[in-house]
Short mmCIF file of C-alpha atoms and ligand atoms in Angstrom, two decimals:
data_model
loop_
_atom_site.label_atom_id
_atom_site.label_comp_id
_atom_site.label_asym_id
_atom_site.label_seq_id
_atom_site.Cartn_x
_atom_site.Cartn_y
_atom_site.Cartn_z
CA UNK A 1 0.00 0.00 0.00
CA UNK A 2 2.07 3.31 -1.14
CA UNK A 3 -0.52 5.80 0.53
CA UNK A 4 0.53 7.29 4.30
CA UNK A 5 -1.60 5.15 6.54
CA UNK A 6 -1.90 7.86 9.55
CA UNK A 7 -2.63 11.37 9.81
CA UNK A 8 -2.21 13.46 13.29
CA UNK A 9 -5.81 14.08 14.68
CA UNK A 10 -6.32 17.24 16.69
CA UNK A 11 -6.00 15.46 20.51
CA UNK A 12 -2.72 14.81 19.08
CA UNK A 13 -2.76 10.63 18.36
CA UNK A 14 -2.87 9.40 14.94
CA UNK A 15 -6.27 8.13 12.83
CA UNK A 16 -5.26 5.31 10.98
CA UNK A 17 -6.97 3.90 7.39
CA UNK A 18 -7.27 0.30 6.33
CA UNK A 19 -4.09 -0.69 3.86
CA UNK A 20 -5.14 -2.78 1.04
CA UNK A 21 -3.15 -5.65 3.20
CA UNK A 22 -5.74 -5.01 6.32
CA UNK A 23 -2.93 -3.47 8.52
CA UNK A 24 -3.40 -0.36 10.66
CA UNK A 25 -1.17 2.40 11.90
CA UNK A 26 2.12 3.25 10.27
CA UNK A 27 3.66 0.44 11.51
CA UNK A 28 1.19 -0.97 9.47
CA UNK A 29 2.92 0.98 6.67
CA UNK A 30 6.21 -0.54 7.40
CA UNK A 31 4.66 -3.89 7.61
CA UNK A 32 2.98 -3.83 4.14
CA UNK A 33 6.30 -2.52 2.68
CA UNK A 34 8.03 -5.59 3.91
CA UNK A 35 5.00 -8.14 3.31
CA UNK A 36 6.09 -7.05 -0.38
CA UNK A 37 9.44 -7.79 -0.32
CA UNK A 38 9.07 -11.07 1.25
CA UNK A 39 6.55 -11.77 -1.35
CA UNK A 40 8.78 -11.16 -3.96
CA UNK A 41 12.14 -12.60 -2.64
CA UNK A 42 9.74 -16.29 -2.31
CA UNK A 43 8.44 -15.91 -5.89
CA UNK A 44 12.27 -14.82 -6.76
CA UNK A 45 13.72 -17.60 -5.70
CA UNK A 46 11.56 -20.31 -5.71
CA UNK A 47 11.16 -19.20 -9.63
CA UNK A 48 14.89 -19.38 -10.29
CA UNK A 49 15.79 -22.11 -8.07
CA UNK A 50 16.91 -25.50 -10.00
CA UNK A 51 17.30 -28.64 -8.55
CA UNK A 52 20.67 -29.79 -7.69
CA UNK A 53 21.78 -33.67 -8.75
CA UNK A 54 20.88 -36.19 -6.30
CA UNK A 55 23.07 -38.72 -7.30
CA UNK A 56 25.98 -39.94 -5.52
CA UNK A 57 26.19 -36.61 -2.91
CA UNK A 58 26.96 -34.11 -6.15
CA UNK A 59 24.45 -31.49 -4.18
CA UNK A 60 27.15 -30.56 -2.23
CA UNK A 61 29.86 -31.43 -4.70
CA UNK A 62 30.62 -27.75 -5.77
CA UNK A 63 31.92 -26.52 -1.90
CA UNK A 64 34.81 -29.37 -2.56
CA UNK A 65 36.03 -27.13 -5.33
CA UNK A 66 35.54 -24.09 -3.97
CA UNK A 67 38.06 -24.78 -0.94
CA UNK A 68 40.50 -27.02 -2.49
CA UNK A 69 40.59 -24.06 -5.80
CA UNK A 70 43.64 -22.36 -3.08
CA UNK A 71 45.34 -25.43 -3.40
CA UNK A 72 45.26 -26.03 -6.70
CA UNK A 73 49.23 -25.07 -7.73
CA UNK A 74 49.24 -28.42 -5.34
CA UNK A 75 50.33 -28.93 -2.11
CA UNK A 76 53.68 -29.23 -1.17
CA UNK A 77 55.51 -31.56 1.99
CA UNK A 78 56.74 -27.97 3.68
CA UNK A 79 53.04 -26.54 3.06
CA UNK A 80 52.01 -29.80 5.81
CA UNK A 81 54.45 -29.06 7.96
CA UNK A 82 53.09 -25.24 7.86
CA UNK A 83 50.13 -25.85 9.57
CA UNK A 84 51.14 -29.08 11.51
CA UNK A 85 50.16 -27.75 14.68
CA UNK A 86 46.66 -26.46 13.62
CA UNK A 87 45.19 -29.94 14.15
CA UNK A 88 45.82 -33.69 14.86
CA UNK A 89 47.99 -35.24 12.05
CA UNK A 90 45.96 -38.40 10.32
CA UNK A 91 48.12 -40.60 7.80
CA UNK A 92 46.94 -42.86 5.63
CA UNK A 93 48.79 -45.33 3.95
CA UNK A 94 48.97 -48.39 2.40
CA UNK A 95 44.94 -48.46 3.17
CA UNK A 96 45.84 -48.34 6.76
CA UNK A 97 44.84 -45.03 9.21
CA UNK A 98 47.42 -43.33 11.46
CA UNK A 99 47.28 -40.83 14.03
CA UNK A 100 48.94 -38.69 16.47
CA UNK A 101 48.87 -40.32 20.11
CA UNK A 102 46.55 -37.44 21.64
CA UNK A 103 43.33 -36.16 20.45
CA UNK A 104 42.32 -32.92 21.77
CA UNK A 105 38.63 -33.91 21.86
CA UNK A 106 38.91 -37.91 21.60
CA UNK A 107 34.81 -38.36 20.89
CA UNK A 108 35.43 -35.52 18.03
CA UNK A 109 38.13 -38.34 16.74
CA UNK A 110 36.03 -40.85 17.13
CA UNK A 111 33.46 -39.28 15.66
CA UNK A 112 36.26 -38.69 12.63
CA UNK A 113 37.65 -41.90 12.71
CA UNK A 114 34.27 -43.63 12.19
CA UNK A 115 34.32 -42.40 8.48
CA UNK A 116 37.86 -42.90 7.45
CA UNK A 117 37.59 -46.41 8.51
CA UNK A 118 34.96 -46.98 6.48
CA UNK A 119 36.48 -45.69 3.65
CA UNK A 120 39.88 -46.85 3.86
CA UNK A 121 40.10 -49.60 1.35
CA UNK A 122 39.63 -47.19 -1.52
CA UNK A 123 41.51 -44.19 -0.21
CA UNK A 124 45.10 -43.41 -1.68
CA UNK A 125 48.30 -42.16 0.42
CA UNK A 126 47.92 -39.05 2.04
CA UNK A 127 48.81 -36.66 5.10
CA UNK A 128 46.12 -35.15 6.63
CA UNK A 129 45.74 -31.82 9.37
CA UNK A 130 42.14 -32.46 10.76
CA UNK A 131 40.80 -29.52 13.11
CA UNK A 132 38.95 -30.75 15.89
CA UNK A 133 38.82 -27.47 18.03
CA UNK A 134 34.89 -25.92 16.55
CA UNK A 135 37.27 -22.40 15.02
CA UNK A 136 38.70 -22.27 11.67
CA UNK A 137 42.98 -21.64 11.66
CA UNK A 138 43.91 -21.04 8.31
CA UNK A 139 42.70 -16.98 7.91
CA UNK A 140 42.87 -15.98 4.75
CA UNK A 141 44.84 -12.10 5.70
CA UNK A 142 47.01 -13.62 8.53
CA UNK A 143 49.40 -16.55 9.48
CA UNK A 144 50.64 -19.81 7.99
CA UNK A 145 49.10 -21.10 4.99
CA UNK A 146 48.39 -24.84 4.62
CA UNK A 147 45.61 -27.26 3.90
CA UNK A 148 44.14 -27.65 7.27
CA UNK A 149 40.35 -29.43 7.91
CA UNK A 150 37.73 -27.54 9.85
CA UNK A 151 33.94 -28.44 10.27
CA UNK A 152 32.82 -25.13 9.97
CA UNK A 153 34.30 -21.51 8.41
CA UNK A 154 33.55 -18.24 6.95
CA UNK A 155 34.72 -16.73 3.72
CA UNK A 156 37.40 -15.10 5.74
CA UNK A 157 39.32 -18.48 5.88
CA UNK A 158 40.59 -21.30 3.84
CA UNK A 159 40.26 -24.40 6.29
CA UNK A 160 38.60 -27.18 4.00
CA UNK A 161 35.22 -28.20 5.19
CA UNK A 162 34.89 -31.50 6.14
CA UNK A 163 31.61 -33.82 7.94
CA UNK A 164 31.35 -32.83 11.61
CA UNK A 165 32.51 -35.49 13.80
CA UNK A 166 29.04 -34.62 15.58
CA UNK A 167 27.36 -37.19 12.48
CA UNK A 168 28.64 -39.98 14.42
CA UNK A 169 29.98 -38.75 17.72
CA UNK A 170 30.96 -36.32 19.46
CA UNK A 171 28.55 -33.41 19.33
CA UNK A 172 27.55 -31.34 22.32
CA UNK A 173 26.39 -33.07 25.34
CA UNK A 174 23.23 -31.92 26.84
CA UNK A 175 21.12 -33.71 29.71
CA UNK A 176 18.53 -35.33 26.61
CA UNK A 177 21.97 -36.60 24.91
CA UNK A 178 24.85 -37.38 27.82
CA UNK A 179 27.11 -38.83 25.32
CA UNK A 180 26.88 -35.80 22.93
CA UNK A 181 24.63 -35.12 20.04
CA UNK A 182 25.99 -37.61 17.53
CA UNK A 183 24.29 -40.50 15.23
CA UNK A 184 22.61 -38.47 13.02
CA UNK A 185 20.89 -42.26 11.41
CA UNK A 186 19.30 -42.42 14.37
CA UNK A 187 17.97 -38.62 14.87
CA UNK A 188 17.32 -38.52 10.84
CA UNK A 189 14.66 -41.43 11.50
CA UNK A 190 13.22 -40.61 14.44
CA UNK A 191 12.55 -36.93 13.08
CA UNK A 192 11.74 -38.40 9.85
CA UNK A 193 8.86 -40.35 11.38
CA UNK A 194 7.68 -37.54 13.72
CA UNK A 195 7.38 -34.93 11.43
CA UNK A 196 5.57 -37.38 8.87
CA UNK A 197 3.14 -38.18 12.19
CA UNK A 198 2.83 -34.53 13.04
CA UNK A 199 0.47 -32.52 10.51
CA UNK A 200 1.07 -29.00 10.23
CA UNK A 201 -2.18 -27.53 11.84
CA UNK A 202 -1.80 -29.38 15.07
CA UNK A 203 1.55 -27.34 15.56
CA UNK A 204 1.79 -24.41 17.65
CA UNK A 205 1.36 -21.46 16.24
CA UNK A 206 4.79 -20.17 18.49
CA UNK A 207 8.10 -19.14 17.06
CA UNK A 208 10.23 -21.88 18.95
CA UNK A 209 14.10 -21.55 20.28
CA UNK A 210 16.16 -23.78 22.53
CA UNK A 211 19.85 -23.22 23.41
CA UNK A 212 22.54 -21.84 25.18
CA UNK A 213 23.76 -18.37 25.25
CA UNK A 214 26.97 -19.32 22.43
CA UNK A 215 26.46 -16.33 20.76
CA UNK A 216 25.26 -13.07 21.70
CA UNK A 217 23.19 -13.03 18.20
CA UNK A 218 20.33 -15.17 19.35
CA UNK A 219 19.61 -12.43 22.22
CA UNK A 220 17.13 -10.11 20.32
CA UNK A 221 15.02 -13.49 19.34
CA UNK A 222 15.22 -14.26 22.99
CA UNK A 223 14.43 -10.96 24.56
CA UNK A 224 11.37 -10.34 22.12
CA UNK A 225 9.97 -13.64 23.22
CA UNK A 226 9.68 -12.15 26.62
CA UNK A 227 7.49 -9.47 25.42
CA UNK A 228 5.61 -11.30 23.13
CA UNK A 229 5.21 -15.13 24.17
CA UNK A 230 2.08 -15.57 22.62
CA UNK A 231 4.45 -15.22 19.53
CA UNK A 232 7.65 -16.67 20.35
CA UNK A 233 8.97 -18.79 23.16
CA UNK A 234 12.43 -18.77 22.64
CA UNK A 235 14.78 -18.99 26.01
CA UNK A 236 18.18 -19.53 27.09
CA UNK A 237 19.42 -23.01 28.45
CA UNK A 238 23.21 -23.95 30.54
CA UNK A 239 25.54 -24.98 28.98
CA UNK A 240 28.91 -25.86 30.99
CA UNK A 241 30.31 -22.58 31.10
CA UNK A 242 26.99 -21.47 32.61
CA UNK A 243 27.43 -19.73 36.45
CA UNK A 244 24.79 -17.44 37.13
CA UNK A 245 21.81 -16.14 35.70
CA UNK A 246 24.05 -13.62 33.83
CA UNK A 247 24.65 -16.62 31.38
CA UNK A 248 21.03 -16.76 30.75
CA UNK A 249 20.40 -13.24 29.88
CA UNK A 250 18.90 -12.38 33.31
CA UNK A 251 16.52 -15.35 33.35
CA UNK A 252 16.33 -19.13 34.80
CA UNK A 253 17.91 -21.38 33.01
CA UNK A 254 14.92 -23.34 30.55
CA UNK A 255 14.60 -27.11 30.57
CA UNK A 256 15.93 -28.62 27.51
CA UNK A 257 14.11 -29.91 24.38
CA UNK A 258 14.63 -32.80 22.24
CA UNK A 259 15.03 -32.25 18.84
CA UNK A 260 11.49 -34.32 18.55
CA UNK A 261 9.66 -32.19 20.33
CA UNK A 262 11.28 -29.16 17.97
CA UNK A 263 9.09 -30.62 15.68
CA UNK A 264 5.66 -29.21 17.26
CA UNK A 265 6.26 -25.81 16.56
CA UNK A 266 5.76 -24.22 13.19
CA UNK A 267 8.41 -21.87 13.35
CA UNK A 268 11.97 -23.12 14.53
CA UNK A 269 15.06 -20.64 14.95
CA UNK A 270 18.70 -21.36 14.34
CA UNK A 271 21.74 -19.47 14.87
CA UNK A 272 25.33 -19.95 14.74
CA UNK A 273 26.86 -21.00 17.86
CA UNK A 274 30.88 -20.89 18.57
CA UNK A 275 31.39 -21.49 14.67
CA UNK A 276 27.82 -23.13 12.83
CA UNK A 277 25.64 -24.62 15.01
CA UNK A 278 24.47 -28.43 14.70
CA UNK A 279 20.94 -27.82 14.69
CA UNK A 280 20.58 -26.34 11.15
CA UNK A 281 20.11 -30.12 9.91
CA UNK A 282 17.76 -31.38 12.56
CA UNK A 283 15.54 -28.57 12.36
CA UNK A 284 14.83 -28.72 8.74
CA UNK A 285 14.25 -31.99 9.47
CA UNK A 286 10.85 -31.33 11.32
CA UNK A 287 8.59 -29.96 8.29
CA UNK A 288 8.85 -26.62 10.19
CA UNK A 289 9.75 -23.43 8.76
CA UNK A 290 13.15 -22.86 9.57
CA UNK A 291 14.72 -19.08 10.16
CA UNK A 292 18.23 -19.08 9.61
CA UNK A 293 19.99 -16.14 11.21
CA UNK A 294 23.11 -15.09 9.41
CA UNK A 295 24.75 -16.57 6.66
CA UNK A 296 28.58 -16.37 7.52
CA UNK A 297 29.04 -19.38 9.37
CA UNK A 298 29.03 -22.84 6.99
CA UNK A 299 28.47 -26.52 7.02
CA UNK A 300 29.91 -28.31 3.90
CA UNK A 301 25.81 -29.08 2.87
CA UNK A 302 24.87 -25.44 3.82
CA UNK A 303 25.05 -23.88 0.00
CA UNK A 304 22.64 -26.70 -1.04
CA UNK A 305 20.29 -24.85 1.26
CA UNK A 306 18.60 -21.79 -1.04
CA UNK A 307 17.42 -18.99 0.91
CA UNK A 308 13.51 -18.36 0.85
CA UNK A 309 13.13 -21.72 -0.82
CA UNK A 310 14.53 -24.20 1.91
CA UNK A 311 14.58 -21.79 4.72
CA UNK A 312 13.64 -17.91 5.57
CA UNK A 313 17.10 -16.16 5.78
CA UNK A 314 17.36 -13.40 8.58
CA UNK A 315 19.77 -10.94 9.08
CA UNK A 316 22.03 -11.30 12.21
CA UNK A 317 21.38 -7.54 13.19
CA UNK A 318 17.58 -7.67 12.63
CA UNK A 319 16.26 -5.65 14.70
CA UNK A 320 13.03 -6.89 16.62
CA UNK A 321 10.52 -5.09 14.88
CA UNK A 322 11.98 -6.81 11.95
CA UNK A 323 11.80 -10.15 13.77
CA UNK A 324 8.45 -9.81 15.04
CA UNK A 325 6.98 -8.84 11.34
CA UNK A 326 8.87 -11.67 9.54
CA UNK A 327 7.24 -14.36 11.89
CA UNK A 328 3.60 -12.61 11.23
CA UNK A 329 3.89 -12.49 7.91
CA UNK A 330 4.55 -16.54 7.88
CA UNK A 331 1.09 -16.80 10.47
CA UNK A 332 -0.61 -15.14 7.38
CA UNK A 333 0.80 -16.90 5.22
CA UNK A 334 1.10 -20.40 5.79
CA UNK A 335 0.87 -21.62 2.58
CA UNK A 336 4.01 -20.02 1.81
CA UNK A 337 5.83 -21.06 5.04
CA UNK A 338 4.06 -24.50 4.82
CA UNK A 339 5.80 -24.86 1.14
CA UNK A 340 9.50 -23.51 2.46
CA UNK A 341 9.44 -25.76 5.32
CA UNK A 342 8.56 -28.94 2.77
CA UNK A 343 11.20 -28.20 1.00
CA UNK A 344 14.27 -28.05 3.49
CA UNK A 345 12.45 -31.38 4.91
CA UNK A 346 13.16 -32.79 1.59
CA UNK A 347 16.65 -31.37 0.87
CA UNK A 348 18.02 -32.67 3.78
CA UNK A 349 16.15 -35.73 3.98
CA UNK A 350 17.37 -36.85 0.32
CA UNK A 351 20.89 -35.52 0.39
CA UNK A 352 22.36 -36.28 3.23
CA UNK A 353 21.85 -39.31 4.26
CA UNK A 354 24.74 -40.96 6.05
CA UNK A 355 25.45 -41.96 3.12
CA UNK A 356 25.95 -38.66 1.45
CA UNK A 357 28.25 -37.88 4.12
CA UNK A 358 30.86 -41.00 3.58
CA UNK A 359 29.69 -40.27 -0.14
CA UNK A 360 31.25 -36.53 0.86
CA UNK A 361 34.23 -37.69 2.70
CA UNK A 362 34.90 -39.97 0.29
CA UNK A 363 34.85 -37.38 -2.87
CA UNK A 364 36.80 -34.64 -1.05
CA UNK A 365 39.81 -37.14 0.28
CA UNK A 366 40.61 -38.49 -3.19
CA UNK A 367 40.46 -35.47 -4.41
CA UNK A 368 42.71 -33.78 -2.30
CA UNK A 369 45.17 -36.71 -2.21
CA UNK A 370 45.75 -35.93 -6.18
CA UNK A 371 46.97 -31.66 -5.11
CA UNK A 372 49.75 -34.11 -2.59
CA UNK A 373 53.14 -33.41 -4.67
CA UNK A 374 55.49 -35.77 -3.17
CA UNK A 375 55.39 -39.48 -2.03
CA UNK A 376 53.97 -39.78 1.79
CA UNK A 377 55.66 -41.50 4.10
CA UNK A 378 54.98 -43.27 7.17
CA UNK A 379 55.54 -40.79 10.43
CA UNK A 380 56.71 -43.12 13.02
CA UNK A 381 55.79 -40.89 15.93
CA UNK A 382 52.07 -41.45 15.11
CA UNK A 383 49.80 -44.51 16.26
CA UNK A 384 47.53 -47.01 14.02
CA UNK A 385 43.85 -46.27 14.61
CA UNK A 386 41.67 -49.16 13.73
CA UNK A 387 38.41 -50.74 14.45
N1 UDP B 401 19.88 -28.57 22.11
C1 UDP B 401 18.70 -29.28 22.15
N2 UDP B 401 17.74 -28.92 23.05
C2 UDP B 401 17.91 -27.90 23.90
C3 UDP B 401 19.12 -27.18 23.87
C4 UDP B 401 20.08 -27.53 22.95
O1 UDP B 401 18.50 -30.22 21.39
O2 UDP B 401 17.00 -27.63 24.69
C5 UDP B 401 20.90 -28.94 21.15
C6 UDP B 401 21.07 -27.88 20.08
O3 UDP B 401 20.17 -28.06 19.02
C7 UDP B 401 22.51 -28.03 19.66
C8 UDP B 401 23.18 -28.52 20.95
O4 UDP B 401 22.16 -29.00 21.80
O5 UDP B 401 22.63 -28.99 18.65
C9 UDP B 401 23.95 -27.45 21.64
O6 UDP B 401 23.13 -26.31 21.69
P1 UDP B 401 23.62 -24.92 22.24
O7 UDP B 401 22.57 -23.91 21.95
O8 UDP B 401 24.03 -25.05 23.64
O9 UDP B 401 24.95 -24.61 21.43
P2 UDP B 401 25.22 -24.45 19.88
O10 UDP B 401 25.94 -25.71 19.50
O11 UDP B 401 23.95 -24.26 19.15
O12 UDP B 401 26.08 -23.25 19.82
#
């Protein structure tokens, strides 16, 4: 609606017309200006989006080229040696797996391990720095320069992406999951099956967000459920580094959800965390509409995911107003939001499988091991690693 909504009346408060949309007031104004652009960023990109190749884990294919494309002059013995101390040193060779005695995070290893193993018999020679802290180490504008694996980055780094340990083992341990967050089989068919139980009118009509206080970004979400919780219910849990309420943003500390029960809210959040957070997969796993704040932190499947047709993206610095009209617009329109949310259900649900994930692993070692310029030998300080 281009017309000003409100005019001043003479006790001084505003008289507010209809808009063609039904809104009031001029933040009515402001809301029909964005209902727009929402409409036309869906029909944008739903119009121009084409459906990636399903076979053998090619949705995900192009993010191997993208971060090996700095090593493609090759990679040199001395280039190794670089960044040897930017992660635990993995050999392979002669179809056997090596490692250094000490694991920073031994479950993160584990959680490693559990794919090279598999894929052993077909993988060539190679040296291998695998990341296990959650940061990146190779910056693209500062320090040593090496081929160095990381789980997660920004375009401000050159760490290869590789599958989170957290598929197998691992992952964040919470009081629902002890052991960590890890066999992603098992959560992939248990949310398959719930969200294929759970129809989407019989789901709240809430906003939803669980977690810790990782990153300062998911405070707006979690201080505008405060004021409106008939909208949102989104609230802080502990984590280990929790010690006082301060932690929590001011607030008890919420009891923790399973990813399951994720499921029976129409509208799930996710954020990044320390680097990406875990949840990105599980949520779009629910046949929810997923908001995805920010779009710096990455996953190696995350580009497969296209913005307004698998999930709504949202600014990091959206401000609440922004927030609050966003998640409205989806109540109005839940055709729309009922059509995103099918989507990332099947996206993820299709392409990565565990076996897209070996089928990932698998793709981005042999391709890496042709860059290796010299002839690998066995490091005698590191230990065999088998099943
Ligand atoms: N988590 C969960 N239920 C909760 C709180 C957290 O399933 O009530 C999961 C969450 O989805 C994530 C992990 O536990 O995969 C750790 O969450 P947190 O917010 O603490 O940290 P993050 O890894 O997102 O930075």
């Amino acid at each position: 609606c281009e017309e000003e909504l409100c005019t001043s009346s003479k006790s001084g408060g505003s008289v507010c017309n209809k808009s063609s949309n039904g809104h009031h007031n001029k933040y009515g104004k402001e809301i029909n200006t964005k209902y727009a652009q929402y409409e036309n960023a869906i029909k944008k990109a739903q119009e121009e989006y084409e459906n990636c190749d399903e076979t053998k884990c090619n949705c995900h294919a192009g993010v191997i080229s993208a971060d090996l494309k700095r090593f493609k002059a090759g990679i040199s013995k001395s280039m190794i040696q670089n960044v040897k101390s930017k992660g635990t040193k993995y050999q392979i060779i002669n179809n056997r797996l090596y490692r250094e005695k000490s694991c920073m995070f031994p479950a993160r290893c584990i959680g490693i391990e559990h794919f090279l193993l598999q894929l052993l018999p077909k993988l060539p020679d190679m040296d291998l720095i695998i990341n296990t802290r959650d940061w990146p180490q190779i910056a693209k504008n500062y320090g040593p320069f090496g081929p160095v694996f990381s789980f997660s980055k920004t375009s401000d780094y050159y760490d290869i992406m590789y599958p989170a340990w957290a598929f197998w083992e691992g992952g964040p341990a919470i009081s629902l999951y002890p052991r960590g967050i890890g066999r992603w089989d098992q959560h992939r068919n248990e949310l398959g099956k719930k969200s294929n139980e759970t129809k989407w009118v019989d789901k709240s009509n809430l906003a939803f967000f669980r977690g810790s206080r990782t990153s300062a970004e998911r405070d707006p979400l979690v201080l505008l459920s405060r004021e409106f919780p008939e909208l949102i219910d989104a609230q802080y849990t502990k984590n280990q580094a929790w010690k006082s309420e301060a932690d929590t943003l001011h607030a008890q500390p919420a009891t923790e959800i399973s990813f399951k029960d994720h499921c029976n809210y129409k509208f799930l959040f996710n954020f990044r965390g320390v680097a990406a957070s875990f949840r990105f997969k599980h949520v779009l796993l629910c046949k929810s509409l997923v908001f995805h704040v920010g779009n710096d932190w990455q996953e190696f499947f995350y580009s497969s995911l296209k913005p307004w047709v698998h999930y709504v993206p949202v600014k990091s610095n959206a401000s609440r107003d922004e927030l609050k009209i966003l998640i409205e617009f989806f109540l109005e329109n839940e055709n729309l939001a009922k059509k995103i949310a099918e989507n990332g259900f099947k996206m993820v649900w299709n392409n990565l499988k565990m076996k897209d994930v070996t089928c990932y692993w698998s793709k981005l070692l042999k391709r890496y091991a042709k860059l290796l310029q010299y002839q690998v030998t066995r490091d005698q300080d590191l230990i065999e690693i088998s099943n």
